[in-house]
XYZ file of C-alpha atoms in Angstrom:
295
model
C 92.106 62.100 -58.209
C 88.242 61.038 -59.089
C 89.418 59.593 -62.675
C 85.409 58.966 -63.131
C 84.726 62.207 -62.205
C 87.201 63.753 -64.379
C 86.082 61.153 -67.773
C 82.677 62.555 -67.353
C 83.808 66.193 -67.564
C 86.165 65.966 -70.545
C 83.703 63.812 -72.171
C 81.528 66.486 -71.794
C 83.445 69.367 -73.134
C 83.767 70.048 -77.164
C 86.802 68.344 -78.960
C 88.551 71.829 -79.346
C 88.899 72.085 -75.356
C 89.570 68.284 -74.932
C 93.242 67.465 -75.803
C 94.454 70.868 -73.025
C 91.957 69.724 -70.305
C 92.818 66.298 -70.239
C 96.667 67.362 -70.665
C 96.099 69.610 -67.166
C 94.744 66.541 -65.494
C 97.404 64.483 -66.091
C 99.582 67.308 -64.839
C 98.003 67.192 -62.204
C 97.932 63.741 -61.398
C 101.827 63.582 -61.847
C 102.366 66.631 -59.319
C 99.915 64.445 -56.856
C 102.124 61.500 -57.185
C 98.914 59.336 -58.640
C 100.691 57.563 -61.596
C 98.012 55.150 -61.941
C 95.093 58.286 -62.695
C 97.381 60.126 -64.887
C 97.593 56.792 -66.679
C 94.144 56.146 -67.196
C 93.553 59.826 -68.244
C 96.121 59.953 -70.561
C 94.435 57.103 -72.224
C 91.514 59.323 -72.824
C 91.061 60.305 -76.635
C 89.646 63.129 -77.868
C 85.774 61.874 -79.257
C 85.321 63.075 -82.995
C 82.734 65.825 -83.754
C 80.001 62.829 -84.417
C 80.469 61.254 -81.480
C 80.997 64.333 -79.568
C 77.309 65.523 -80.842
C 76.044 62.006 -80.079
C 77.326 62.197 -76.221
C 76.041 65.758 -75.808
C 72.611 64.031 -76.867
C 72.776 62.046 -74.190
C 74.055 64.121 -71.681
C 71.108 66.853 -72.121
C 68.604 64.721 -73.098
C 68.340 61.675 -71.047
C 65.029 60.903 -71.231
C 64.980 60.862 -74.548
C 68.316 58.796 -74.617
C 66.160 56.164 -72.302
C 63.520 55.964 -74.812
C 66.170 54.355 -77.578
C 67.602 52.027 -74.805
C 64.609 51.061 -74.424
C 63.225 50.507 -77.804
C 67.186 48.578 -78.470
C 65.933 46.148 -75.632
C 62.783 45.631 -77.424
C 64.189 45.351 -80.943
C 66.452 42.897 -79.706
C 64.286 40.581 -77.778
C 61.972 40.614 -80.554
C 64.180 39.579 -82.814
C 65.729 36.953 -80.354
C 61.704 35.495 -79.945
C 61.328 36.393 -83.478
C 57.895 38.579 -82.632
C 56.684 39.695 -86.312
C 54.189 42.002 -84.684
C 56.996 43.361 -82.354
C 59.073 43.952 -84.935
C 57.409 45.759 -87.265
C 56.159 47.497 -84.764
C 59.710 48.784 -83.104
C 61.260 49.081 -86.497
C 58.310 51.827 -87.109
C 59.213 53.475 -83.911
C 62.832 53.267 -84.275
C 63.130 55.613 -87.490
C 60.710 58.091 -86.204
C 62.671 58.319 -82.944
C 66.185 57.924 -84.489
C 65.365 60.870 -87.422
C 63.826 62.809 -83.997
C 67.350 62.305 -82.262
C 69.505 63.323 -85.029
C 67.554 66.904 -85.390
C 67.735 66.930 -81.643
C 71.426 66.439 -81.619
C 72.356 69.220 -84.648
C 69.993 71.925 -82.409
C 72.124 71.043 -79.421
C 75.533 71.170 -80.861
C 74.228 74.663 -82.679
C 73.582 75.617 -79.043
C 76.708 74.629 -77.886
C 78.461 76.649 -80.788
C 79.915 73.419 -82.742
C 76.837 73.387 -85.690
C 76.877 69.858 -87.097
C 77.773 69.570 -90.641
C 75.337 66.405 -92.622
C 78.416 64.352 -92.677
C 78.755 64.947 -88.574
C 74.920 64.203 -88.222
C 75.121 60.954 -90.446
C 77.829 59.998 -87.847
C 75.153 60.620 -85.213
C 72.977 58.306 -86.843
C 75.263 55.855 -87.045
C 76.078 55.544 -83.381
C 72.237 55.685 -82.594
C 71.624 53.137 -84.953
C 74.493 51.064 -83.463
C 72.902 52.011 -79.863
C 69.682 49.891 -80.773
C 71.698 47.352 -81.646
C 74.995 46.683 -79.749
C 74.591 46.522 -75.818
C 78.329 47.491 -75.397
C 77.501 51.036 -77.436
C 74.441 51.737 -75.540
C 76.208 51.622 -72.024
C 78.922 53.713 -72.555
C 76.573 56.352 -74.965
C 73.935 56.545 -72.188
C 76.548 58.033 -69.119
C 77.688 60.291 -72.325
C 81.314 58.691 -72.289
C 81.174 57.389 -75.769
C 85.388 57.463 -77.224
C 84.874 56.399 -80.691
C 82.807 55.707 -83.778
C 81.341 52.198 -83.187
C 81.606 49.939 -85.748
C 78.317 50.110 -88.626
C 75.109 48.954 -87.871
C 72.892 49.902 -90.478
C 70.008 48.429 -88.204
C 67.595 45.784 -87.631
C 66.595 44.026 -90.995
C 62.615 44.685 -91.599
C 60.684 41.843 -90.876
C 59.974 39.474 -94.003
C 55.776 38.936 -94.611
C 54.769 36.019 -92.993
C 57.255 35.916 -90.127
C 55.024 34.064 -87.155
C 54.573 35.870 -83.672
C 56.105 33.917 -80.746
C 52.491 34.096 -79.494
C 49.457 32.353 -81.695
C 46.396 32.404 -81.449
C 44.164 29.574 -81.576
C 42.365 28.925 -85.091
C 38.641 30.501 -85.095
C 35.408 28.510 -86.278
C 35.687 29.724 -90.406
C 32.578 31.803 -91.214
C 31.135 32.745 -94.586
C 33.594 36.111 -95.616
C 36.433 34.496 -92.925
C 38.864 34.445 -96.114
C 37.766 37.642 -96.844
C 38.728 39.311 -93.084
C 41.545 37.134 -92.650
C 43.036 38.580 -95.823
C 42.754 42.375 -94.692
C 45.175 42.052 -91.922
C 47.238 39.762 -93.626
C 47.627 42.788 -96.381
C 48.084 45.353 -93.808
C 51.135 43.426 -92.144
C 52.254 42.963 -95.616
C 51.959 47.051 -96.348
C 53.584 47.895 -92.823
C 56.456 45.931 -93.321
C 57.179 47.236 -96.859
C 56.603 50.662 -95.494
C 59.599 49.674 -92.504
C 61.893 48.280 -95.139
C 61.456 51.537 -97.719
C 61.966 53.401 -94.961
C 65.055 51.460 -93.733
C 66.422 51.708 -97.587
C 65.880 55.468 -97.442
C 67.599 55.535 -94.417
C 70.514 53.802 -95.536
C 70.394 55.797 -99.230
C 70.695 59.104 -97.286
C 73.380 58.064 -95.177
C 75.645 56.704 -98.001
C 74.792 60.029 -100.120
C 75.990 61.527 -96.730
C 78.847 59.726 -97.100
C 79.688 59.552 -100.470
C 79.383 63.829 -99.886
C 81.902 64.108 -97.195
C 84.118 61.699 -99.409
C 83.744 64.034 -102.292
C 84.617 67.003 -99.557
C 87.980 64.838 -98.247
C 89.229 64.349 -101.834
C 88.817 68.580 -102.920
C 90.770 69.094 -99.385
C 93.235 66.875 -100.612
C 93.153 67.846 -104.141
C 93.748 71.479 -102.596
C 96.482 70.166 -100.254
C 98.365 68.614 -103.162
C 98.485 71.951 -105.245
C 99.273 73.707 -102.143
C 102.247 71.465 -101.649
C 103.501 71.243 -105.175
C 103.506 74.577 -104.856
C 105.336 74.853 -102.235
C 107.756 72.245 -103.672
C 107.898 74.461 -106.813
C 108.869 77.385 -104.652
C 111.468 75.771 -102.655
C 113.171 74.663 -105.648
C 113.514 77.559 -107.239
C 114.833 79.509 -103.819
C 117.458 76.311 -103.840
C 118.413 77.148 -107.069
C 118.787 80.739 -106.684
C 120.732 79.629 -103.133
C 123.034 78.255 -105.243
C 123.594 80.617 -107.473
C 124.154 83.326 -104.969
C 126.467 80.573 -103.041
C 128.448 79.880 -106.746
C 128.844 83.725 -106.764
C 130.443 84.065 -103.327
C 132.138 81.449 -103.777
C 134.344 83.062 -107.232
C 133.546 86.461 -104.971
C 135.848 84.934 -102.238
C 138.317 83.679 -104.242
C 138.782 86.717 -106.365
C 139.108 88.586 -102.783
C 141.884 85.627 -102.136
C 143.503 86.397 -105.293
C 143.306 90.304 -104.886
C 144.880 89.578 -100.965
C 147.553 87.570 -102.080
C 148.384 89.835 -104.634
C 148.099 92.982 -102.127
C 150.123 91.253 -100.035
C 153.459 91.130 -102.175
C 152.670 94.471 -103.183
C 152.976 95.482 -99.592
C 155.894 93.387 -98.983
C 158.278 94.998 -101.842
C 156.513 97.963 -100.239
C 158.304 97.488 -97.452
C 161.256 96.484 -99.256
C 161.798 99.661 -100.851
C 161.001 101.728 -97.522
C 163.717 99.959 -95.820
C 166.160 100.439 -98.338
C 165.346 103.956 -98.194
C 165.190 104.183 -94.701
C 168.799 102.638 -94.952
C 170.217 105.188 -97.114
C 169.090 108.243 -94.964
C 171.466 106.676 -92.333
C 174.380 106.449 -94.652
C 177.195 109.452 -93.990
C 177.034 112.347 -97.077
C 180.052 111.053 -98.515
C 178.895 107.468 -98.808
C 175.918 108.283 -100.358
C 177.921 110.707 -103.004
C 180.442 107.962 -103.511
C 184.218 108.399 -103.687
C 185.503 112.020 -104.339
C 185.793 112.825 -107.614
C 184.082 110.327 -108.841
């Protein structure tokens, strides 16, 4: 069995069909005497909705999917060479094309009849985020195999004003107005970079109100489940204590009934007494019945 070829299609299927698919495969496996693939599929785990929805991105859109691989290569060289310009620069592109993916992803998984809920999409942002930024994400998001939420990485930090490119230029004969010119770019870096880092800070503000929204969903469900149980808990009590009632009650019902057998029982045995006795004295001769004559 292809166990690549068979990763790639449960990884591709929603997380309802996963668990029975891979379970068949395995099956399979065993009844083709390949212990070592129906090892390696049963190792497979189901992918959660977010990374499900993150996969299925990459899977149907894999040009777009090359785009952030490519930008993570230049966000991380740039910040290995510690390019301002780059920087600020790829940190623009990356939350255009990150907030782009994310809507991308909720259309697909609407088209593939799993709709995203925010806290599923802020997952998807999460992994994208951590695609940019961790090389052993990326490879296993880009074939669509991804198994798990990767750990959190927010992003790359913006780039603090002032941060020198790994390429200067040489220093220009100063003019009359040079301070003046100078100081216009200067500003404009300045502006970008605040613009990146508000826009990284609303980034991260709407994923922890994501967050803190799904946590406020988890604790109703649980609220819910608690009542639900105590409930439950209140209702099995009181059937216990009606169970033993009724058991109390058959249990004085039974021995009355032993009490009434017993006593039914000597009652039939004098019964029987007196039958015999009577049966003996039809078999007695007239006279010996009468008594002795005269008498």
């Amino acid at each position: 069995m292809d166990v690549e070829q068979v990763t790639g299609e449960l990884y591709g299927l929603r997380p309802s069909e996963f668990t029975a698919a891979r379970d068949a495969y395995v099956a399979e496996a065993r009844r083709a005497k390949d212990p070592a693939a129906a090892k390696a599929i049963a190792a497979l785990r189901r992918p959660p909705l977010g990374v499900w929805a993150a996969n299925l991105l990459a899977r149907e859109r894999p040009e777009e999917a090359e785009r952030l691989l490519a930008l993570g290569e230049l966000l991380r060289e740039a910040h290995r060479t510690l390019d301002g310009d780059r920087l600020r620069e790829a940190s623009r592109r990356q939350h255009q094309l990150v907030a782009g993916l994310v809507r991308t992803a909720a259309a697909l998984a609407e088209d593939a009849g799993q709709p995203a809920s925010d806290a599923v999409l802020a997952d998807v942002e999460r992994i994208l985020h951590a695609v940019l930024a961790l090389p052993d994400v990326a490879g296993p998001w880009a074939k669509g195999r991804l198994a798990a939420m990767p750990e959190a990485a927010v992003g790359f930090p913006a780039v603090p004003p002032g941060t020198p490119t790994s390429r200067p230029r040489a220093a220009a004969p100063r003019k009359e107005g040079d301070d003046r010119v100078r100081a216009e770019p200067e500003g404009a870096a300045e502006a970008e970079a605040a613009r990146a880092a508000a826009a990284e800070a609303r980034a991260v503000l709407t994923r922890r109100e994501r967050e803190r929204d799904a946590a406020r969903e988890a604790e109703a469900a649980a609220r819910t489940a608690v009542a639900e149980t105590a409930g439950r808990l209140r209702r099995a009590e009181r059937e216990r204590e009606e169970a033993r009632k009724a058991a109390t009650a058959a249990e004085r019902a039974a021995k009355d009934a032993a009490e009434a057998l017993r006593a039914a029982e000597a009652a039939l045995g004098e019964a029987r007494k007196a039958a015999d006795r009577a049966e003996k004295r039809t078999r007695l001769p007239t006279s010996a019945r009468r008594g002795p004559a005269g008498a």
